[in-house]
Coordinates of C-alpha atoms in Angstrom, one line a residue:
M1 CA 0.3 -0.2 -0.2
E2 CA 1.4 3.2 -0.7
S3 CA 0.7 6.5 0.2
R4 CA 0.4 9.5 -1.4
S5 CA 1.6 12.3 1.1
A6 CA 3.6 14.7 1.4
S7 CA 7.7 13.5 1.0
V8 CA 8.8 13.0 5.3
F9 CA 10.8 15.5 7.0
G10 CA 10.4 17.0 3.2
I11 CA 12.9 15.0 0.6
D12 CA 11.9 14.6 -2.3
R13 CA 15.3 13.4 -3.4
S14 CA 17.3 11.6 -1.5
L15 CA 20.8 9.4 -2.4
T16 CA 19.2 7.8 -4.3
G17 CA 17.2 9.9 -6.0
K18 CA 13.9 8.8 -4.1
A19 CA 11.1 11.0 -2.3
W20 CA 9.9 8.9 0.9
R21 CA 6.7 9.3 2.1
W22 CA 5.1 6.8 4.3
R23 CA 3.5 3.8 3.5
G24 CA 1.2 3.8 5.9
G25 CA 0.1 6.0 8.9
N26 CA 3.0 8.9 10.5
M27 CA 4.9 7.1 12.6
D28 CA 7.4 9.8 13.7
L29 CA 8.4 8.7 16.8
S30 CA 12.4 11.0 15.9
D31 CA 10.5 13.5 19.5
G32 CA 9.8 11.1 21.1
P33 CA 6.3 8.2 20.7
A34 CA 3.5 11.3 21.6
G35 CA 0.0 10.8 19.0
L36 CA 0.9 7.4 18.0
E37 CA -2.5 5.8 17.5
D38 CA -1.9 2.5 17.9
D39 CA 0.8 0.3 18.7
I40 CA 3.6 -0.4 16.2
V41 CA 2.7 -3.5 15.0
T42 CA -0.8 -3.0 14.6
Q43 CA 0.2 -0.5 12.1
L44 CA 3.1 -2.3 10.3
L45 CA 0.0 -4.8 9.7
L46 CA -2.7 -2.1 8.8
S47 CA 0.4 -0.7 6.2
R48 CA 0.6 -3.6 5.1
G49 CA -3.1 -3.7 3.7
V50 CA -4.5 -6.1 6.9
P51 CA -8.4 -4.6 7.3
R52 CA -8.2 -3.6 11.3
E53 CA -11.0 -6.1 12.2
D54 CA -9.2 -9.4 10.3
L55 CA -5.9 -8.4 12.6
E56 CA -6.0 -10.9 15.5
R57 CA -5.6 -13.0 12.8
H58 CA -2.2 -12.0 11.1
R59 CA -0.2 -10.4 14.1
N60 CA -0.1 -14.8 14.1
P61 CA -0.7 -16.3 11.3
S62 CA -1.2 -20.1 11.6
L63 CA -3.3 -23.0 8.3
R64 CA -6.1 -23.1 11.0
A65 CA -7.2 -19.7 9.9
F66 CA -5.8 -19.2 6.8
L67 CA -5.9 -22.8 5.0
P68 CA -8.4 -23.1 2.7
D69 CA -10.0 -26.3 1.3
P70 CA -7.6 -28.3 -1.3
S71 CA -11.1 -29.9 -3.1
A72 CA -11.2 -25.5 -4.1
F73 CA -8.5 -26.0 -7.1
R74 CA -9.2 -27.7 -9.9
D75 CA -8.3 -31.2 -10.5
M76 CA -6.8 -31.6 -6.6
D77 CA -9.3 -34.4 -5.7
A78 CA -9.0 -35.9 -9.0
A79 CA -4.5 -35.7 -8.5
A80 CA -5.5 -36.1 -4.2
E81 CA -7.2 -39.6 -5.9
R82 CA -4.7 -40.6 -8.0
V83 CA -1.9 -40.8 -6.4
A84 CA -3.6 -42.4 -2.6
Q85 CA -4.5 -45.0 -5.4
A86 CA -0.9 -45.8 -6.3
V87 CA -0.2 -45.5 -2.9
M88 CA -2.5 -48.6 -1.6
T89 CA -2.0 -50.8 -4.6
G90 CA 1.8 -50.2 -4.7
E91 CA 2.7 -49.2 -7.5
T92 CA 6.0 -48.0 -8.6
V93 CA 5.7 -44.1 -8.7
T94 CA 8.6 -41.2 -9.7
V95 CA 8.3 -37.4 -8.3
Y96 CA 9.4 -34.9 -11.3
G97 CA 10.9 -31.5 -9.5
D98 CA 13.1 -28.9 -10.8
Y99 CA 16.6 -28.6 -10.1
D100 CA 16.0 -24.8 -7.8
V101 CA 15.1 -24.5 -4.1
D102 CA 11.4 -24.5 -4.8
G103 CA 11.7 -27.6 -7.1
A104 CA 14.0 -29.6 -4.8
T105 CA 11.8 -29.1 -1.9
S106 CA 8.6 -29.8 -3.3
A107 CA 9.8 -32.7 -5.2
A108 CA 11.3 -34.0 -1.1
L109 CA 7.9 -33.4 0.5
L110 CA 6.2 -34.9 -1.6
I111 CA 8.9 -38.4 -1.1
L112 CA 8.6 -37.7 2.5
L113 CA 4.9 -37.9 2.5
L114 CA 4.7 -41.5 0.5
R115 CA 7.6 -42.5 2.4
D116 CA 4.8 -42.0 6.1
L117 CA 2.9 -43.6 4.1
G118 CA 5.0 -46.7 3.3
H119 CA 5.6 -46.0 -0.2
D120 CA 9.6 -45.6 -1.2
A121 CA 9.0 -43.1 -4.9
R122 CA 11.6 -42.4 -6.4
Y123 CA 12.9 -38.8 -7.8
Y124 CA 14.4 -37.5 -11.5
I125 CA 15.2 -33.7 -11.8
P126 CA 16.6 -32.9 -14.9
D127 CA 19.9 -31.3 -15.7
R128 CA 20.5 -27.2 -15.7
L129 CA 22.7 -27.5 -18.5
L130 CA 21.7 -30.9 -20.6
E131 CA 17.9 -31.1 -20.0
G132 CA 16.5 -28.3 -19.3
Y133 CA 14.3 -26.5 -17.0
G134 CA 10.4 -28.7 -17.3
P135 CA 9.5 -32.6 -18.5
S136 CA 11.3 -32.8 -21.3
G137 CA 9.4 -35.8 -23.7
E138 CA 12.1 -37.9 -23.5
A139 CA 12.5 -38.9 -20.1
L140 CA 8.7 -39.2 -19.1
V141 CA 8.8 -42.3 -21.5
R142 CA 12.2 -43.1 -20.0
I143 CA 10.7 -43.2 -16.6
A144 CA 7.9 -45.0 -18.1
G145 CA 10.0 -47.3 -19.2
E146 CA 11.4 -48.5 -16.1
G147 CA 8.4 -48.8 -14.0
S148 CA 7.0 -46.4 -12.6
S149 CA 2.4 -45.9 -14.1
L150 CA 2.4 -42.6 -12.4
I151 CA 4.9 -39.7 -12.6
V152 CA 3.7 -36.0 -10.4
T153 CA 5.6 -33.0 -11.6
V154 CA 6.4 -30.7 -8.9
D155 CA 7.0 -26.9 -9.7
C156 CA 7.1 -27.4 -13.4
G157 CA 5.2 -29.2 -16.4
A158 CA 2.6 -26.5 -17.1
M159 CA 3.5 -25.4 -20.1
A160 CA 4.5 -29.5 -21.0
Y161 CA 2.8 -30.0 -23.7
E162 CA 3.9 -32.4 -26.5
A163 CA 6.2 -33.7 -23.0
L164 CA 3.0 -35.0 -21.6
E165 CA 0.7 -36.2 -25.0
M166 CA 4.6 -38.5 -25.2
A167 CA 3.9 -39.3 -21.6
H168 CA -0.4 -40.2 -22.7
E169 CA 1.4 -42.4 -24.8
A170 CA 3.4 -44.0 -23.2
G171 CA 1.4 -44.8 -21.4
V172 CA 2.3 -43.9 -17.9
D173 CA -0.1 -41.2 -16.1
V174 CA 0.9 -37.0 -15.4
I175 CA 0.2 -35.7 -12.3
V176 CA 0.7 -31.7 -12.7
V177 CA 1.2 -29.8 -9.7
D178 CA 2.8 -25.8 -10.6
H179 CA 1.8 -22.4 -9.9
H180 CA 3.8 -21.0 -13.1
K181 CA 1.8 -18.7 -15.9
C182 CA -0.6 -21.0 -17.7
S183 CA -2.3 -20.5 -21.5
P184 CA -5.6 -21.4 -21.9
Q185 CA -5.0 -24.6 -23.7
L186 CA -3.6 -27.3 -20.7
P187 CA -1.5 -30.0 -21.2
R188 CA -2.7 -33.3 -21.1
A189 CA -1.8 -34.9 -17.5
A190 CA -4.5 -36.2 -15.4
A191 CA -4.8 -34.3 -13.0
L192 CA -3.5 -30.4 -13.1
V193 CA -3.0 -28.3 -10.4
N194 CA -2.2 -25.1 -9.5
P195 CA -3.5 -21.9 -8.9
N196 CA -2.8 -20.0 -11.9
R197 CA -5.2 -21.7 -14.3
L198 CA -7.1 -19.5 -15.9
D199 CA -10.5 -21.9 -15.9
E200 CA -9.5 -21.5 -11.6
S201 CA -12.6 -20.8 -9.7
D202 CA -12.1 -17.1 -7.3
L203 CA -10.8 -19.0 -4.0
A204 CA -7.5 -20.8 -5.5
A205 CA -7.6 -18.0 -8.2
G206 CA -6.6 -16.2 -4.9
H207 CA -3.8 -18.5 -3.9
G208 CA -2.2 -17.5 -7.3
H209 CA 1.2 -16.5 -5.1
L210 CA 1.2 -20.0 -4.1
A211 CA 5.9 -21.3 -4.6
A212 CA 4.7 -24.9 -6.0
V213 CA 6.0 -26.3 -3.2
G214 CA 2.4 -24.6 -0.9
V215 CA 0.7 -25.9 -3.2
A216 CA 2.3 -29.8 -3.3
F217 CA 2.0 -29.0 0.4
L218 CA -2.3 -28.9 0.1
L219 CA -2.0 -32.7 -1.7
A220 CA -0.1 -33.8 0.2
V221 CA -3.2 -32.5 2.9
A222 CA -6.5 -33.7 0.3
T223 CA -4.4 -36.8 -0.3
V224 CA -4.2 -38.2 3.5
R225 CA -7.8 -36.7 3.5
T226 CA -8.7 -39.1 1.1
L227 CA -6.5 -41.7 2.0
R228 CA -8.7 -41.2 5.8
R229 CA -12.1 -41.6 4.1
R230 CA -11.4 -45.1 2.2
G231 CA -9.9 -46.1 5.6
Y232 CA -6.5 -46.2 5.4
F233 CA -5.5 -45.3 8.5
E234 CA -7.5 -48.4 10.6
S235 CA -4.1 -49.8 11.3
R236 CA -1.7 -47.1 10.5
R237 CA -0.7 -43.8 12.3
E238 CA -1.1 -40.4 9.9
P239 CA 1.4 -38.7 9.0
D240 CA 2.2 -35.2 10.8
L241 CA 2.3 -33.3 7.4
F242 CA 3.0 -30.0 10.5
A243 CA 6.2 -32.1 10.3
L244 CA 7.0 -30.7 6.0
L245 CA 5.9 -27.4 6.9
D246 CA 10.0 -26.8 7.3
L247 CA 10.6 -27.0 3.3
V248 CA 7.2 -25.2 2.7
A249 CA 9.5 -22.6 4.8
L250 CA 12.7 -22.9 2.4
G251 CA 10.5 -23.4 -0.6
T252 CA 8.5 -20.5 -0.7
V253 CA 11.2 -17.6 0.9
A254 CA 13.6 -19.1 -1.8
D255 CA 11.0 -18.8 -4.9
V256 CA 10.5 -14.9 -3.7
A257 CA 6.8 -15.6 -3.8
A258 CA 4.2 -13.2 -1.6
L259 CA 4.3 -13.4 2.2
H260 CA 0.5 -13.2 2.7
G261 CA -2.1 -14.9 3.8
L262 CA -1.5 -19.1 3.8
N263 CA 1.7 -18.7 1.9
R264 CA 2.6 -15.9 5.3
A265 CA 1.7 -18.7 7.8
F266 CA 3.5 -21.7 6.1
V267 CA 6.6 -19.3 6.2
A268 CA 6.0 -18.6 10.2
Q269 CA 4.9 -21.9 10.8
G270 CA 7.5 -24.3 9.2
L271 CA 10.3 -21.4 10.7
R272 CA 9.5 -23.1 14.4
V273 CA 9.9 -26.4 12.2
M274 CA 13.0 -25.4 11.3
A275 CA 13.5 -25.0 14.7
K276 CA 13.6 -27.8 16.6
R277 CA 15.6 -29.3 13.5
D278 CA 13.7 -32.6 12.9
N279 CA 14.9 -33.2 9.5
V280 CA 18.7 -34.4 9.4
G281 CA 19.2 -32.7 5.9
M282 CA 17.9 -29.2 7.1
A283 CA 19.9 -29.7 10.6
A284 CA 22.9 -30.1 8.2
L285 CA 22.2 -27.0 5.8
I286 CA 22.2 -24.7 8.8
D287 CA 24.7 -25.6 10.5
A288 CA 26.9 -26.1 7.5
S289 CA 25.4 -22.1 6.3
R290 CA 27.3 -21.6 10.2
L291 CA 24.5 -20.2 11.6
S292 CA 25.0 -20.9 15.4
R293 CA 20.8 -20.4 16.4
A294 CA 17.3 -21.1 14.7
P295 CA 16.9 -19.7 11.5
T296 CA 15.1 -16.8 10.2
C297 CA 13.0 -15.9 6.5
S298 CA 16.4 -14.0 5.6
D299 CA 18.1 -16.8 6.3
L300 CA 16.2 -19.3 4.1
G301 CA 16.6 -16.5 1.1
F302 CA 20.3 -15.2 1.9
A303 CA 22.0 -18.3 3.0
L304 CA 19.7 -22.0 3.1
G305 CA 18.5 -21.1 -0.3
P306 CA 20.9 -20.6 -2.0
R307 CA 22.8 -23.3 -1.6
I308 CA 20.2 -25.8 -2.0
N309 CA 20.2 -23.5 -5.3
A310 CA 24.2 -24.3 -6.4
G311 CA 23.6 -27.8 -7.0
G312 CA 21.6 -27.1 -10.2
R313 CA 23.4 -24.6 -10.6
V314 CA 26.6 -25.4 -11.5
G315 CA 27.2 -28.9 -9.8
E316 CA 24.6 -31.2 -9.4
S317 CA 20.9 -31.3 -10.0
T318 CA 19.6 -33.8 -7.0
L319 CA 22.2 -32.7 -4.9
G320 CA 18.9 -30.2 -3.1
V321 CA 16.5 -33.3 -3.1
R322 CA 19.1 -36.2 -1.7
L323 CA 20.5 -33.5 0.6
L324 CA 17.0 -33.3 2.2
T325 CA 15.3 -36.4 2.2
T326 CA 17.9 -38.4 3.5
T327 CA 17.8 -40.4 7.1
D328 CA 21.7 -40.4 7.4
A329 CA 23.4 -38.4 9.2
D330 CA 26.7 -38.5 7.3
E331 CA 25.7 -38.4 4.4
A332 CA 23.7 -35.1 4.9
Q333 CA 26.8 -33.4 6.4
Q334 CA 28.9 -33.9 3.0
I335 CA 26.3 -33.2 1.1
A336 CA 25.1 -30.3 2.9
A337 CA 29.6 -29.0 2.3
Q338 CA 30.1 -30.5 -1.3
L339 CA 26.7 -27.1 -2.3
S340 CA 29.0 -25.0 0.4
R341 CA 31.6 -25.6 -2.0
L342 CA 29.1 -24.6 -5.0
N343 CA 27.7 -23.1 -3.9
D344 CA 31.3 -20.8 -3.6
E345 CA 32.4 -21.9 -7.1
R346 CA 29.2 -20.6 -8.2
R347 CA 29.8 -17.0 -6.4
S348 CA 33.0 -17.3 -8.6
I349 CA 31.2 -17.4 -11.9
E350 CA 28.7 -14.6 -10.7
Q351 CA 31.0 -12.0 -10.8
A352 CA 32.5 -12.8 -13.8
V353 CA 29.0 -12.5 -16.1
Q354 CA 27.8 -10.4 -14.1
E355 CA 30.5 -7.5 -14.7
M356 CA 30.8 -8.7 -18.6
A357 CA 26.8 -7.8 -18.1
D358 CA 27.7 -4.5 -16.2
L359 CA 29.2 -3.9 -20.0
Q360 CA 26.5 -3.7 -21.7
L361 CA 24.0 -1.2 -19.7
G362 CA 25.5 1.5 -21.0
R363 CA 23.7 0.8 -24.8
Q364 CA 20.3 -0.6 -22.5
H365 CA 19.1 2.4 -20.9
N366 CA 16.4 4.4 -23.4
R367 CA 14.9 0.5 -22.6
A368 CA 12.1 0.1 -21.5
V369 CA 13.4 -3.5 -20.5
I370 CA 16.7 -4.6 -20.0
V371 CA 17.4 -7.1 -22.4
V372 CA 21.6 -8.4 -22.2
A373 CA 23.1 -11.9 -24.1
G374 CA 26.3 -13.3 -24.0
D375 CA 28.4 -16.1 -25.2
G376 CA 29.7 -18.8 -22.8
W377 CA 27.5 -17.4 -20.1
H378 CA 27.2 -19.6 -16.8
P379 CA 22.8 -20.4 -17.1
G380 CA 23.1 -20.9 -13.3
V381 CA 23.9 -18.2 -12.7
I382 CA 21.6 -15.4 -15.5
G383 CA 18.7 -15.5 -12.9
I384 CA 20.8 -14.9 -9.9
V385 CA 22.6 -11.5 -12.0
A386 CA 19.4 -10.7 -13.5
G387 CA 18.2 -9.7 -10.4
R388 CA 20.9 -7.7 -9.8
L389 CA 20.1 -5.7 -12.7
K390 CA 17.5 -5.5 -11.9
E391 CA 18.6 -3.4 -8.6
K392 CA 20.9 -1.6 -10.7
T393 CA 18.4 0.0 -13.2
G394 CA 14.9 0.1 -10.8
K395 CA 13.7 -2.0 -14.3
P396 CA 12.7 -5.1 -15.4
T397 CA 15.8 -6.7 -16.7
L398 CA 16.5 -9.9 -18.7
V399 CA 20.1 -11.6 -18.9
I400 CA 20.4 -14.4 -21.8
A401 CA 23.1 -17.1 -21.9
L402 CA 23.7 -17.8 -25.8
G403 CA 25.3 -20.8 -27.2
A404 CA 23.0 -22.1 -24.4
D405 CA 22.6 -26.0 -26.5
E406 CA 24.5 -27.1 -29.4
A407 CA 22.0 -25.6 -31.9
G408 CA 23.5 -22.1 -30.5
N409 CA 20.1 -21.0 -28.3
G410 CA 20.5 -18.9 -25.7
K411 CA 19.3 -19.5 -22.4
G412 CA 17.3 -16.8 -20.6
S413 CA 16.6 -16.0 -17.7
G414 CA 14.5 -12.6 -16.8
R415 CA 13.3 -10.6 -12.6
S416 CA 10.9 -8.0 -12.8
I417 CA 9.8 -5.5 -10.2
P418 CA 6.5 -4.6 -9.1
G419 CA 4.1 -3.7 -11.5
V420 CA 4.9 -6.1 -14.6
D421 CA 3.8 -8.9 -15.0
L422 CA 6.8 -10.7 -16.4
G423 CA 6.0 -13.7 -17.1
A424 CA 2.8 -13.1 -18.4
A425 CA 4.8 -11.1 -21.2
I426 CA 7.2 -14.1 -21.9
I427 CA 4.5 -16.1 -22.6
A428 CA 2.5 -14.2 -25.4
A429 CA 6.2 -13.4 -27.0
R430 CA 6.6 -17.0 -27.2
E431 CA 3.4 -16.9 -28.8
A432 CA 3.9 -14.3 -31.0
G433 CA 6.7 -16.8 -32.2
L434 CA 9.8 -15.6 -31.1
L435 CA 11.2 -16.9 -28.6
M436 CA 11.4 -20.9 -28.8
A437 CA 9.6 -22.2 -24.6
G438 CA 9.5 -19.1 -22.5
G439 CA 7.0 -18.8 -19.7
G440 CA 6.8 -17.4 -15.4
H441 CA 5.1 -15.5 -13.1
A442 CA 5.0 -12.0 -12.4
M443 CA 8.0 -11.0 -10.8
A444 CA 10.7 -13.9 -12.9
A445 CA 10.0 -15.8 -16.1
G446 CA 12.3 -18.4 -18.3
L447 CA 12.7 -18.4 -22.2
T448 CA 14.7 -20.3 -25.0
I449 CA 15.6 -18.0 -28.1
A450 CA 16.8 -18.2 -31.4
P451 CA 20.2 -15.7 -32.1
D452 CA 18.4 -13.9 -35.0
K453 CA 15.6 -13.2 -32.7
L454 CA 17.5 -11.5 -30.3
E455 CA 16.6 -7.6 -31.1
A456 CA 12.8 -8.5 -31.8
L457 CA 12.5 -9.8 -28.2
S458 CA 14.1 -6.6 -27.3
D459 CA 11.8 -4.1 -29.5
W460 CA 8.7 -6.6 -28.8
L461 CA 9.0 -6.3 -24.7
D462 CA 9.1 -2.5 -24.9
E463 CA 6.3 -2.2 -26.7
R464 CA 4.7 -4.0 -25.0
L465 CA 6.0 -3.6 -21.3
A466 CA 6.8 0.3 -21.6
A467 CA 3.6 1.4 -20.6
D468 CA 3.6 -0.8 -17.6
V469 CA 7.1 0.6 -16.7
S470 CA 7.0 3.7 -16.5
R471 CA 3.6 3.2 -14.4
A472 CA 5.9 1.4 -12.2
S473 CA 8.5 3.1 -11.9
A474 CA 6.8 6.6 -11.5
G475 CA 5.2 5.8 -8.4
Q476 CA 8.7 4.0 -6.8
A477 CA 8.9 6.1 -3.1
M478 CA 11.2 5.6 -0.9
L479 CA 8.6 4.6 1.6
L480 CA 8.8 4.9 5.0
D481 CA 7.0 2.3 8.8
L482 CA 8.6 4.8 11.7
A483 CA 10.9 7.6 12.3
L484 CA 13.7 7.5 15.1
S485 CA 15.7 9.5 17.2
P486 CA 18.8 7.7 17.2
G487 CA 19.0 6.2 20.4
G488 CA 15.7 4.9 19.7
L489 CA 17.3 2.1 17.3
T490 CA 17.7 -0.9 20.1
P491 CA 17.3 -4.3 20.7
A492 CA 13.6 -4.0 21.7
L493 CA 12.4 -1.6 18.5
V494 CA 13.8 -4.4 17.0
E495 CA 12.4 -7.4 18.2
T496 CA 8.9 -5.9 17.9
L497 CA 9.5 -4.5 14.5
E498 CA 10.3 -7.8 13.8
S499 CA 7.5 -9.9 15.9
A500 CA 4.2 -8.8 12.7
G501 CA 6.8 -11.1 10.5
P502 CA 7.2 -13.2 8.4
F503 CA 9.0 -10.2 6.0
G504 CA 9.9 -10.8 2.5
M505 CA 8.1 -10.2 -1.3
G506 CA 4.5 -8.7 -0.7
W507 CA 5.1 -7.6 2.6
P508 CA 8.3 -5.6 3.1
G509 CA 10.5 -5.1 6.1
P510 CA 9.9 -2.4 7.5
R511 CA 11.7 0.1 7.3
V512 CA 13.1 2.6 9.7
A513 CA 14.5 6.5 9.0
V514 CA 16.8 7.3 12.2
G515 CA 18.4 10.1 12.3
P516 CA 19.7 12.8 12.8
V517 CA 22.9 11.3 12.2
R518 CA 26.6 12.2 11.2
I519 CA 28.5 10.3 10.1
V520 CA 31.4 9.1 12.7
K521 CA 33.8 7.1 10.7
A522 CA 33.1 5.5 7.0
D523 CA 34.4 3.1 5.1
V524 CA 34.5 0.2 2.7
V525 CA 34.7 -4.1 3.8
G526 CA 34.2 -7.2 1.7
A527 CA 34.2 -7.1 -1.8
D528 CA 31.5 -3.1 -1.4
H529 CA 30.7 -3.2 1.4
L530 CA 30.6 1.1 3.3
R531 CA 30.2 0.7 7.1
L532 CA 29.2 3.3 8.9
I533 CA 29.7 4.7 12.0
V534 CA 27.3 7.6 13.1
S535 CA 26.4 9.1 15.9
G536 CA 22.8 11.8 17.3
P537 CA 22.4 14.6 19.4
D538 CA 21.1 12.8 22.1
G539 CA 24.2 10.8 22.5
G540 CA 22.2 7.8 20.3
R541 CA 25.3 5.9 18.9
F542 CA 24.7 3.6 15.9
K543 CA 26.9 0.5 12.9
A544 CA 25.3 1.1 9.6
M545 CA 25.5 -0.8 6.6
A546 CA 25.0 0.2 3.3
F547 CA 25.6 -3.7 0.8
R548 CA 27.0 -3.5 -2.4
S549 CA 26.1 0.1 -2.4
A550 CA 30.0 1.4 -2.0
E551 CA 30.7 2.3 -6.1
T552 CA 26.8 3.6 -6.4
E553 CA 26.8 7.4 -6.4
M554 CA 24.9 7.2 -2.8
G555 CA 28.1 5.4 -1.6
Q556 CA 30.1 8.1 -2.7
A557 CA 28.2 10.8 -1.5
L558 CA 28.1 8.9 2.5
L559 CA 32.2 8.3 1.8
H560 CA 33.5 11.6 0.9
A561 CA 30.6 14.5 1.0
A562 CA 28.4 13.4 4.0
Q563 CA 31.6 14.6 6.3
G564 CA 29.8 16.8 8.8
R565 CA 27.0 16.9 7.3
R566 CA 23.4 16.5 9.2
L567 CA 22.5 13.1 7.6
W568 CA 18.9 10.6 7.6
L569 CA 19.6 7.5 6.8
A570 CA 16.3 4.8 5.9
G571 CA 16.7 0.8 6.1
R572 CA 16.4 -2.3 8.4
A573 CA 17.3 -2.4 11.5
R574 CA 18.6 -5.7 12.6
I575 CA 20.8 -7.5 15.8
D576 CA 24.3 -7.8 15.4
D577 CA 24.8 -10.5 18.0
W578 CA 28.3 -10.3 17.2
G579 CA 29.5 -8.5 20.5
S580 CA 30.0 -9.7 23.4
R581 CA 25.6 -8.5 23.9
P582 CA 23.9 -7.4 21.0
Q583 CA 23.9 -4.2 19.3
A584 CA 21.3 -2.8 17.5
E585 CA 22.5 -1.9 13.6
L586 CA 21.1 -0.7 10.5
H587 CA 21.1 -2.0 7.0
L588 CA 20.6 0.7 4.4
D589 CA 18.0 1.7 1.6
D590 CA 19.0 5.3 1.1
A591 CA 20.2 8.4 2.6
A592 CA 19.2 12.3 2.4
F593 CA 20.9 15.8 3.9
C594 CA 18.7 16.9 6.4
D595 CA 19.8 20.3 5.0

């Protein structure tokens, strides 16, 4: 929810070029809490669109409060009946997952569910470089030939027309569990469960923000209910579905799914499950990420998720599923260590591609959609680079690795900005004959393109999305939730703010303005991070970090032009627990001069 009120503190152009505005109501506590109508958490919830009459449900989001009846989704009952039949008759089942975190967690969830039901399932994760995204007909036919009578695709399959037709002709049933954008015509499947089907009911369509792992969890609920109705649990215990929520939380956050409604409940409850460390592989992953405490929401996106992704990006695509389904602590430790090494390798490859992509930005300044491409770029890191360029330019961005297959075609990955549906545009471009393959959702998309279509695609995207990008860019402002004096930035405040979480896409973390301050010390740490020590007239003193910002206009201004001047700083309040006692610090998004 964006406020159109006057600029906060009169700041119409900050060091990042933005006006500062309140996200919701005015919460200026820099002169004390006088005049605050509600407590801080209530105001945070209201400013994120929660109706006042629904506040209590959102204060502590639970599955009981947010979980819909899975039968509201088209084909869900058919899918549950088919999985239940396979369990009761002992059929061979293969789970076909994507190679990213959402795919790995979705596949692991169904494998663990079936294992708990007394039924071992196989899995198949395609190689990103050799096979590409989504199910291939050849792989499905081969899986059928190896004895599987049921294949469940997760996080892929919604657009796999030829592959699913080949599977049908081979006599194998395929259930598609996906969340990507669909076309009006659906591929042939025994069931296709996807809240983004164009023929979906209003209730189910309201859950189009779910990651695939969330849809897989709903299928798990429906399957257990079907088996219960059939009397399957008269002689055996029912599986603990809540124990799978750590997987749902990881896949949801890592796939940058919007954290409102059901997703917020999934993540809030999933973090509690994760803290118990019952999943051997998840515990090893936490340890490999060098976390000495229970993971937070941001840890899922920045520590755990990238390690699972590294297997599919630059290593072996099955490592994530193997880790999350193993019961052997030694094996889990070995796989987690291998994923950490691959993640380090991924960072090195990513940096090289990032530097080459940056060189092309100068030729893109008039474009509404950034499209950069290069020979030899590793397809496993182009999505990350697209995200970096999107953050740098404020525009939807596609990064394309040319020569990614034997025919010399390009593999592309895109990231978008709020208000611009990139997935729908990529599907339309495919239907217009500009792409060999393509799909995605509003904020992310993937594609395959012939090199001679590259310029035509850039022009087409510019024409189609220019108005959307213009509207989205015009509405951009630095939205603030709270303003404080320097002494008000305390660990207790951080704890209060975090209680309105979990935060992520669609449920933004509270942005705090702190000031006025003066810079005591400014230096560059690491590769490109800016560290500030600042103090205020009230005696408050704290550390502020601006990551990957030393070379930006804001970073240079804070390093050189801001010395001796009074500033407002804006960002996320965090806890720095490295010292003898926890201290509050600020992770900077923006800064502005007071005079």
